[in-house]
PDB file of C-alpha atoms in Angstrom:
ATOM      1  CA  MET A   1      62.949 330.243 112.642  1.00  0.00           C
ATOM      2  CA  LYS A   2      59.391 330.758 111.432  1.00  0.00           C
ATOM      3  CA  ARG A   3      60.099 328.574 108.419  1.00  0.00           C
ATOM      4  CA  VAL A   4      61.323 325.792 110.718  1.00  0.00           C
ATOM      5  CA  VAL A   5      58.147 325.974 112.808  1.00  0.00           C
ATOM      6  CA  TYR A   6      55.974 325.813 109.713  1.00  0.00           C
ATOM      7  CA  PHE A   7      57.977 322.910 108.344  1.00  0.00           C
ATOM      8  CA  PHE A   8      57.561 320.753 111.442  1.00  0.00           C
ATOM      9  CA  ALA A   9      53.876 321.620 111.681  1.00  0.00           C
ATOM     10  CA  PHE A  10      53.422 320.599 108.049  1.00  0.00           C
ATOM     11  CA  LEU A  11      55.436 317.410 108.605  1.00  0.00           C
ATOM     12  CA  PHE A  12      53.327 316.465 111.627  1.00  0.00           C
ATOM     13  CA  VAL A  13      50.059 316.870 109.729  1.00  0.00           C
ATOM     14  CA  SER A  14      51.458 314.995 106.736  1.00  0.00           C
ATOM     15  CA  LEU A  15      52.443 312.016 108.883  1.00  0.00           C
ATOM     16  CA  LEU A  16      48.943 311.908 110.340  1.00  0.00           C
ATOM     17  CA  PHE A  17      46.990 312.071 107.142  1.00  0.00           C
ATOM     18  CA  ALA A  18      49.269 310.992 104.340  1.00  0.00           C
ATOM     19  CA  SER A  19      48.854 307.397 103.212  1.00  0.00           C
ATOM     20  CA  CYS A  20      52.192 305.671 102.994  1.00  0.00           C
ATOM     21  CA  GLY A  21      50.718 303.029 100.708  1.00  0.00           C
ATOM     22  CA  THR A  22      51.995 304.187  97.349  1.00  0.00           C
ATOM     23  CA  THR A  23      55.579 303.534  98.421  1.00  0.00           C
ATOM     24  CA  GLY A  24      54.791 301.345 101.441  1.00  0.00           C
ATOM     25  CA  PHE A  25      54.399 298.142  99.448  1.00  0.00           C
ATOM     26  CA  ALA A  26      57.806 298.621  97.852  1.00  0.00           C
ATOM     27  CA  ASP A  27      59.476 299.872 101.046  1.00  0.00           C
ATOM     28  CA  TYR A  28      58.496 296.806 103.083  1.00  0.00           C
ATOM     29  CA  TYR A  29      58.863 294.130 100.421  1.00  0.00           C
ATOM     30  CA  THR A  30      60.664 290.962 101.576  1.00  0.00           C
ATOM     31  CA  PRO A  31      61.912 288.525  98.892  1.00  0.00           C
ATOM     32  CA  TRP A  32      61.639 284.812  99.601  1.00  0.00           C
ATOM     33  CA  GLN A  33      64.474 283.935  97.237  1.00  0.00           C
ATOM     34  CA  GLU A  34      67.240 285.711  95.394  1.00  0.00           C
ATOM     35  CA  ASP A  35      66.335 287.629  92.228  1.00  0.00           C
ATOM     36  CA  ASN A  36      65.950 285.370  89.183  1.00  0.00           C
ATOM     37  CA  PHE A  37      65.980 282.269  91.412  1.00  0.00           C
ATOM     38  CA  PHE A  38      63.332 280.542  89.281  1.00  0.00           C
ATOM     39  CA  PRO A  39      63.509 279.673  85.564  1.00  0.00           C
ATOM     40  CA  GLU A  40      63.385 282.688  83.250  1.00  0.00           C
ATOM     41  CA  GLU A  41      60.037 281.667  81.760  1.00  0.00           C
ATOM     42  CA  SER A  42      58.417 281.938  85.207  1.00  0.00           C
ATOM     43  CA  TYR A  43      58.680 285.734  85.339  1.00  0.00           C
ATOM     44  CA  LEU A  44      56.708 288.631  83.907  1.00  0.00           C
ATOM     45  CA  THR A  45      57.954 289.571  80.471  1.00  0.00           C
ATOM     46  CA  GLU A  46      58.471 293.049  79.066  1.00  0.00           C
ATOM     47  CA  GLY A  47      55.146 294.475  77.909  1.00  0.00           C
ATOM     48  CA  GLU A  48      53.131 291.957  79.959  1.00  0.00           C
ATOM     49  CA  SER A  49      50.706 293.341  82.562  1.00  0.00           C
ATOM     50  CA  PRO A  50      50.523 291.745  86.031  1.00  0.00           C
ATOM     51  CA  ILE A  51      47.236 290.760  87.653  1.00  0.00           C
ATOM     52  CA  VAL A  52      46.411 292.450  90.975  1.00  0.00           C
ATOM     53  CA  ILE A  53      43.711 290.784  93.103  1.00  0.00           C
ATOM     54  CA  GLN A  54      42.053 292.066  96.275  1.00  0.00           C
ATOM     55  CA  THR A  55      40.803 289.473  98.778  1.00  0.00           C
ATOM     56  CA  SER A  56      39.174 289.430 102.191  1.00  0.00           C
ATOM     57  CA  ASP A  57      40.777 286.056 103.025  1.00  0.00           C
ATOM     58  CA  ILE A  58      44.403 286.242 101.962  1.00  0.00           C
ATOM     59  CA  VAL A  59      45.330 282.806 103.379  1.00  0.00           C
ATOM     60  CA  SER A  60      42.730 281.022 101.245  1.00  0.00           C
ATOM     61  CA  LYS A  61      43.543 283.166  98.215  1.00  0.00           C
ATOM     62  CA  PHE A  62      47.251 282.336  98.650  1.00  0.00           C
ATOM     63  CA  ARG A  63      46.466 278.612  98.423  1.00  0.00           C
ATOM     64  CA  GLU A  64      44.057 279.138  95.519  1.00  0.00           C
ATOM     65  CA  VAL A  65      46.620 281.044  93.435  1.00  0.00           C
ATOM     66  CA  SER A  66      49.390 278.584  94.341  1.00  0.00           C
ATOM     67  CA  SER A  67      47.176 275.646  93.333  1.00  0.00           C
ATOM     68  CA  LYS A  68      47.037 277.057  89.791  1.00  0.00           C
ATOM     69  CA  TRP A  69      50.781 276.393  89.492  1.00  0.00           C
ATOM     70  CA  TYR A  70      52.350 279.546  90.887  1.00  0.00           C
ATOM     71  CA  TRP A  71      55.326 280.129  93.182  1.00  0.00           C
ATOM     72  CA  CYS A  72      55.290 282.922  95.753  1.00  0.00           C
ATOM     73  CA  ILE A  73      58.432 285.060  95.430  1.00  0.00           C
ATOM     74  CA  GLY A  74      57.897 287.546  98.279  1.00  0.00           C
ATOM     75  CA  ASP A  75      55.550 289.427 100.563  1.00  0.00           C
ATOM     76  CA  THR A  76      55.018 292.937 101.843  1.00  0.00           C
ATOM     77  CA  GLY A  77      52.877 294.647 104.455  1.00  0.00           C
ATOM     78  CA  PHE A  78      52.529 297.701 106.647  1.00  0.00           C
ATOM     79  CA  ASN A  79      50.053 299.658 108.771  1.00  0.00           C
ATOM     80  CA  GLY A  80      48.813 302.946 107.383  1.00  0.00           C
ATOM     81  CA  ALA A  81      45.905 305.265 106.652  1.00  0.00           C
ATOM     82  CA  GLU A  82      43.142 304.226 104.278  1.00  0.00           C
ATOM     83  CA  LEU A  83      44.104 303.983 100.602  1.00  0.00           C
ATOM     84  CA  GLY A  84      41.926 303.831  97.535  1.00  0.00           C
ATOM     85  CA  GLY A  85      41.755 300.659  95.495  1.00  0.00           C
ATOM     86  CA  ALA A  86      43.160 302.391  92.416  1.00  0.00           C
ATOM     87  CA  GLU A  87      46.133 303.674  94.411  1.00  0.00           C
ATOM     88  CA  ILE A  88      46.870 300.194  95.777  1.00  0.00           C
ATOM     89  CA  THR A  89      46.525 298.599  92.351  1.00  0.00           C
ATOM     90  CA  ALA A  90      48.936 301.136  90.857  1.00  0.00           C
ATOM     91  CA  ALA A  91      51.472 300.580  93.657  1.00  0.00           C
ATOM     92  CA  LEU A  92      51.354 296.780  93.376  1.00  0.00           C
ATOM     93  CA  THR A  93      51.436 296.879  89.588  1.00  0.00           C
ATOM     94  CA  SER A  94      54.623 298.927  89.805  1.00  0.00           C
ATOM     95  CA  LEU A  95      56.113 296.522  92.372  1.00  0.00           C
ATOM     96  CA  CYS A  96      55.192 293.500  90.218  1.00  0.00           C
ATOM     97  CA  LYS A  97      56.926 295.036  87.217  1.00  0.00           C
ATOM     98  CA  THR A  98      60.025 295.739  89.305  1.00  0.00           C
ATOM     99  CA  LYS A  99      60.137 292.186  90.712  1.00  0.00           C
ATOM    100  CA  ARG A 100      58.788 290.638  87.491  1.00  0.00           C
ATOM    101  CA  ALA A 101      55.850 289.014  89.289  1.00  0.00           C
ATOM    102  CA  LYS A 102      52.807 287.900  87.312  1.00  0.00           C
ATOM    103  CA  ILE A 103      50.243 288.068  90.104  1.00  0.00           C
ATOM    104  CA  ALA A 104      49.848 290.079  93.312  1.00  0.00           C
ATOM    105  CA  ILE A 105      47.178 289.429  95.929  1.00  0.00           C
ATOM    106  CA  TRP A 106      46.411 291.889  98.723  1.00  0.00           C
ATOM    107  CA  SER A 107      44.122 292.433 101.675  1.00  0.00           C
ATOM    108  CA  ARG A 108      43.269 295.345 103.950  1.00  0.00           C
ATOM    109  CA  ASN A 109      42.043 294.976 107.537  1.00  0.00           C
ATOM    110  CA  TYR A 110      40.986 297.795 109.854  1.00  0.00           C
ATOM    111  CA  THR A 111      43.085 298.070 113.035  1.00  0.00           C
ATOM    112  CA  ASP A 112      42.252 301.282 114.874  1.00  0.00           C
ATOM    113  CA  THR A 113      41.374 304.978 114.638  1.00  0.00           C
ATOM    114  CA  ARG A 114      43.819 307.566 115.933  1.00  0.00           C
ATOM    115  CA  SER A 115      42.331 310.850 117.115  1.00  0.00           C
ATOM    116  CA  GLY A 116      43.731 313.986 118.710  1.00  0.00           C
ATOM    117  CA  VAL A 117      44.467 317.655 118.223  1.00  0.00           C
ATOM    118  CA  TYR A 118      47.339 319.637 116.777  1.00  0.00           C
ATOM    119  CA  SER A 119      48.219 323.331 116.580  1.00  0.00           C
ATOM    120  CA  LEU A 120      49.392 325.387 113.631  1.00  0.00           C
ATOM    121  CA  PRO A 121      51.310 328.669 114.078  1.00  0.00           C
ATOM    122  CA  HIS A 122      50.191 331.838 112.321  1.00  0.00           C
ATOM    123  CA  THR A 123      52.321 334.953 111.948  1.00  0.00           C
ATOM    124  CA  ASN A 124      50.446 338.215 112.484  1.00  0.00           C
ATOM    125  CA  TYR A 125      51.906 341.428 111.030  1.00  0.00           C
ATOM    126  CA  HIS A 126      51.290 344.767 112.805  1.00  0.00           C
ATOM    127  CA  THR A 127      52.203 348.374 112.088  1.00  0.00           C
ATOM    128  CA  TYR A 128      51.989 351.529 114.160  1.00  0.00           C
ATOM    129  CA  THR A 129      52.991 355.162 113.886  1.00  0.00           C
ATOM    130  CA  SER A 130      55.435 356.432 116.473  1.00  0.00           C
ATOM    131  CA  ALA A 131      55.258 359.777 118.237  1.00  0.00           C
ATOM    132  CA  ASN A 132      57.808 361.074 115.727  1.00  0.00           C
ATOM    133  CA  GLY A 133      55.539 360.101 112.824  1.00  0.00           C
ATOM    134  CA  PHE A 134      57.564 357.064 111.720  1.00  0.00           C
ATOM    135  CA  ILE A 135      55.763 353.876 110.682  1.00  0.00           C
ATOM    136  CA  ASN A 136      57.060 350.808 112.499  1.00  0.00           C
ATOM    137  CA  SER A 137      56.127 347.149 112.232  1.00  0.00           C
ATOM    138  CA  TYR A 138      56.311 344.034 114.362  1.00  0.00           C
ATOM    139  CA  THR A 139      54.975 340.481 114.331  1.00  0.00           C
ATOM    140  CA  THR A 140      53.242 338.234 116.799  1.00  0.00           C
ATOM    141  CA  THR A 141      52.470 334.510 116.637  1.00  0.00           C
ATOM    142  CA  SER A 142      49.087 332.978 117.326  1.00  0.00           C
ATOM    143  CA  TYR A 143      48.006 329.355 117.108  1.00  0.00           C
ATOM    144  CA  SER A 144      44.933 327.617 115.720  1.00  0.00           C
ATOM    145  CA  THR A 145      43.871 324.230 117.067  1.00  0.00           C
ATOM    146  CA  HIS A 146      42.609 321.464 114.806  1.00  0.00           C
ATOM    147  CA  SER A 147      41.311 317.985 115.521  1.00  0.00           C
ATOM    148  CA  TYR A 148      41.987 314.848 113.485  1.00  0.00           C
ATOM    149  CA  SER A 149      40.652 311.312 113.243  1.00  0.00           C
ATOM    150  CA  VAL A 150      42.501 308.824 111.055  1.00  0.00           C
ATOM    151  CA  ALA A 151      41.404 305.218 110.438  1.00  0.00           C
ATOM    152  CA  ARG A 152      44.365 302.827 110.208  1.00  0.00           C
ATOM    153  CA  TYR A 153      44.618 299.542 108.338  1.00  0.00           C
ATOM    154  CA  ASP A 154      46.952 296.574 108.044  1.00  0.00           C
ATOM    155  CA  TYR A 155      47.915 295.981 104.411  1.00  0.00           C
ATOM    156  CA  GLU A 156      49.299 292.616 103.276  1.00  0.00           C
ATOM    157  CA  ALA A 157      50.350 291.435  99.822  1.00  0.00           C
ATOM    158  CA  TYR A 158      52.060 288.457  98.147  1.00  0.00           C
ATOM    159  CA  LEU A 159      53.717 288.272  94.725  1.00  0.00           C
ATOM    160  CA  PHE A 160      53.750 285.197  92.460  1.00  0.00           C
ATOM    161  CA  VAL A 161      55.474 283.853  89.352  1.00  0.00           C
ATOM    162  CA  GLN A 162      54.292 280.921  87.253  1.00  0.00           C
ATOM    163  CA  ILE A 163      55.610 277.370  87.568  1.00  0.00           C
ATOM    164  CA  PRO A 164      56.744 276.330  84.055  1.00  0.00           C
ATOM    165  CA  GLU A 165      55.735 272.982  82.579  1.00  0.00           C
ATOM    166  CA  ASN A 166      59.156 271.383  82.983  1.00  0.00           C
ATOM    167  CA  SER A 167      59.185 272.225  86.718  1.00  0.00           C
ATOM    168  CA  LYS A 168      55.796 270.700  87.531  1.00  0.00           C
ATOM    169  CA  ILE A 169      57.402 267.262  87.802  1.00  0.00           C
ATOM    170  CA  LEU A 170      58.862 268.415  91.130  1.00  0.00           C
ATOM    171  CA  TYR A 171      55.368 268.231  92.647  1.00  0.00           C
ATOM    172  CA  LYS A 172      54.080 264.968  91.159  1.00  0.00           C
ATOM    173  CA  PRO A 173      51.564 263.516  91.826  1.00  0.00           C
ATOM    174  CA  GLY A 174      50.167 267.005  92.373  1.00  0.00           C
ATOM    175  CA  PHE A 175      51.032 268.473  95.761  1.00  0.00           C
ATOM    176  CA  SER A 176      53.821 270.114  97.738  1.00  0.00           C
ATOM    177  CA  VAL A 177      54.740 269.273 101.331  1.00  0.00           C
ATOM    178  CA  CYS A 178      56.421 270.951 104.272  1.00  0.00           C
ATOM    179  CA  ASN A 179      57.499 270.003 107.769  1.00  0.00           C
ATOM    180  CA  LEU A 180      55.121 270.281 110.688  1.00  0.00           C
ATOM    181  CA  THR A 181      55.638 273.428 112.722  1.00  0.00           C
ATOM    182  CA  GLN A 182      55.193 273.422 116.476  1.00  0.00           C
ATOM    183  CA  ARG A 183      51.831 275.109 115.926  1.00  0.00           C
ATOM    184  CA  ASP A 184      50.839 272.260 113.562  1.00  0.00           C
ATOM    185  CA  ARG A 185      51.901 269.671 116.146  1.00  0.00           C
ATOM    186  CA  ASP A 186      49.839 271.393 118.810  1.00  0.00           C
ATOM    187  CA  LEU A 187      46.861 271.791 116.491  1.00  0.00           C
ATOM    188  CA  PHE A 188      46.826 268.317 114.949  1.00  0.00           C
ATOM    189  CA  LYS A 189      48.282 266.420 117.944  1.00  0.00           C
ATOM    190  CA  GLN A 190      50.761 264.762 115.603  1.00  0.00           C
ATOM    191  CA  ASN A 191      54.567 264.927 115.832  1.00  0.00           C
ATOM    192  CA  THR A 192      55.644 262.908 112.797  1.00  0.00           C
ATOM    193  CA  GLY A 193      54.777 262.970 109.109  1.00  0.00           C
ATOM    194  CA  CYS A 194      54.699 265.800 106.586  1.00  0.00           C
ATOM    195  CA  LEU A 195      52.015 268.382 105.949  1.00  0.00           C
ATOM    196  CA  ILE A 196      50.414 268.813 102.540  1.00  0.00           C
ATOM    197  CA  ASN A 197      50.876 272.493 101.823  1.00  0.00           C
ATOM    198  CA  ILE A 198      49.417 273.011  98.341  1.00  0.00           C
ATOM    199  CA  VAL A 199      47.298 270.677  96.200  1.00  0.00           C
ATOM    200  CA  TYR A 200      47.603 271.582  92.506  1.00  0.00           C
ATOM    201  CA  LYS A 201      44.422 271.597  90.457  1.00  0.00           C
ATOM    202  CA  TYR A 202      43.480 268.820  88.052  1.00  0.00           C
ATOM    203  CA  THR A 203      46.222 266.450  89.145  1.00  0.00           C
ATOM    204  CA  ALA A 204      46.115 262.908  90.538  1.00  0.00           C
ATOM    205  CA  ALA A 205      46.235 264.325  94.071  1.00  0.00           C
ATOM    206  CA  TYR A 206      43.405 266.761  93.272  1.00  0.00           C
ATOM    207  CA  TYR A 207      41.133 264.001  91.967  1.00  0.00           C
ATOM    208  CA  ALA A 208      42.065 261.723  94.883  1.00  0.00           C
ATOM    209  CA  ASN A 209      40.662 264.447  97.173  1.00  0.00           C
ATOM    210  CA  LEU A 210      43.826 265.250  99.071  1.00  0.00           C
ATOM    211  CA  PHE A 211      43.632 268.606 100.852  1.00  0.00           C
ATOM    212  CA  HIS A 212      45.825 271.271 102.382  1.00  0.00           C
ATOM    213  CA  GLY A 213      46.336 270.301 106.025  1.00  0.00           C
ATOM    214  CA  ASP A 214      46.380 266.547 105.459  1.00  0.00           C
ATOM    215  CA  ILE A 215      49.362 264.925 107.196  1.00  0.00           C
ATOM    216  CA  ILE A 216      51.025 262.053 105.333  1.00  0.00           C
ATOM    217  CA  THR A 217      52.320 259.412 107.730  1.00  0.00           C
ATOM    218  CA  LYS A 218      52.812 256.410 105.403  1.00  0.00           C
ATOM    219  CA  VAL A 219      52.859 255.421 101.714  1.00  0.00           C
ATOM    220  CA  ASN A 220      52.748 251.695 100.909  1.00  0.00           C
ATOM    221  CA  GLY A 221      53.650 250.954 104.523  1.00  0.00           C
ATOM    222  CA  ARG A 222      56.718 253.204 104.600  1.00  0.00           C
ATOM    223  CA  GLY A 223      56.573 255.738 107.410  1.00  0.00           C
ATOM    224  CA  PHE A 224      57.720 259.355 107.216  1.00  0.00           C
ATOM    225  CA  LEU A 225      59.142 261.453 110.031  1.00  0.00           C
ATOM    226  CA  SER A 226      59.544 264.640 107.988  1.00  0.00           C
ATOM    227  CA  ALA A 227      59.010 266.285 104.615  1.00  0.00           C
ATOM    228  CA  GLU A 228      62.561 265.357 103.645  1.00  0.00           C
ATOM    229  CA  ASP A 229      61.726 261.653 104.113  1.00  0.00           C
ATOM    230  CA  PHE A 230      58.726 261.957 101.822  1.00  0.00           C
ATOM    231  CA  ILE A 231      60.600 263.953  99.145  1.00  0.00           C
ATOM    232  CA  GLU A 232      63.308 261.293  99.068  1.00  0.00           C
ATOM    233  CA  PHE A 233      60.635 258.592  98.647  1.00  0.00           C
ATOM    234  CA  ARG A 234      58.936 260.536  95.853  1.00  0.00           C
ATOM    235  CA  ARG A 235      62.267 260.940  94.064  1.00  0.00           C
ATOM    236  CA  THR A 236      62.456 257.148  93.615  1.00  0.00           C
ATOM    237  CA  ALA A 237      58.834 256.715  92.458  1.00  0.00           C
ATOM    238  CA  ASN A 238      57.980 255.698  88.913  1.00  0.00           C
ATOM    239  CA  ALA A 239      55.050 256.634  86.705  1.00  0.00           C
ATOM    240  CA  GLY A 240      52.229 254.170  87.227  1.00  0.00           C
ATOM    241  CA  ASP A 241      53.132 253.328  90.837  1.00  0.00           C
ATOM    242  CA  VAL A 242      50.076 252.863  93.031  1.00  0.00           C
ATOM    243  CA  TRP A 243      50.311 254.745  96.314  1.00  0.00           C
ATOM    244  CA  ASN A 244      48.304 253.472  99.264  1.00  0.00           C
ATOM    245  CA  MET A 245      48.539 256.507 101.518  1.00  0.00           C
ATOM    246  CA  THR A 246      47.848 256.819 105.212  1.00  0.00           C
ATOM    247  CA  ILE A 247      46.986 260.383 106.168  1.00  0.00           C
ATOM    248  CA  ILE A 248      45.722 262.198 109.243  1.00  0.00           C
ATOM    249  CA  ARG A 249      42.783 264.527 108.571  1.00  0.00           C
ATOM    250  CA  ASP A 250      40.964 266.365 111.351  1.00  0.00           C
ATOM    251  CA  GLY A 251      42.640 264.065 113.858  1.00  0.00           C
ATOM    252  CA  GLN A 252      41.369 260.903 112.160  1.00  0.00           C
ATOM    253  CA  GLU A 253      43.421 258.367 110.192  1.00  0.00           C
ATOM    254  CA  LYS A 254      42.277 257.951 106.586  1.00  0.00           C
ATOM    255  CA  GLN A 255      43.342 255.774 103.646  1.00  0.00           C
ATOM    256  CA  ILE A 256      43.687 257.242 100.138  1.00  0.00           C
ATOM    257  CA  THR A 257      44.872 255.495  96.969  1.00  0.00           C
ATOM    258  CA  LEU A 258      46.240 257.277  93.919  1.00  0.00           C
ATOM    259  CA  VAL A 259      48.423 256.530  90.919  1.00  0.00           C
ATOM    260  CA  PHE A 260      51.732 258.364  90.701  1.00  0.00           C
TER     261      PHE A 260
END
């Protein structure tokens, strides 16, 4: 019985103070595609070391890494006690090697501090001599009270693999698109068109000054209701085509010309 009491007391303290980060990143990992979904040359190779990057603005860093021709393959996150940078790097390096990711980005944001008290049992051993001269023993239990204060943080991380050369044609002339979410429609006051998600560096789109958040509504007079409409149009484009694009940026219509 005493062992059970000690065990639960130890477990309680461990849950308060132990950082779940070393295994937390792996435990809460969510893949975005099936394993080996992308071409083999996209993934980390045996003997290759992944790059682990800390950032204070994970949304901007996500776009920056993606713009250098990387695909995101999954994300992970949890709330836990404070972890050291070396511990986080080791955990994400291990996860990258398991998932064969080349880059991991992560951020840590303070959420709250949890404080309180807990008690630990102590067994006290006593002996006494009876009237007949025999030595007897017995035990009593006392408790010591301790206080705790644990800072908690939200941890977030994304894993990436590289886009190989022969797959870059999928994003010509240098950007990827997605459909407008309801939040986008509310924010931009625009129901139709497709949202530029990532602009890849040193491409025609990059030099034409297209940006994440631009909404494409027309190219050469052809209107688009969705990302699927635009992707179908791009599929029929030929090298050298001149695109006169109508986009919505910051609520204002703008004209941009680029060569496919």
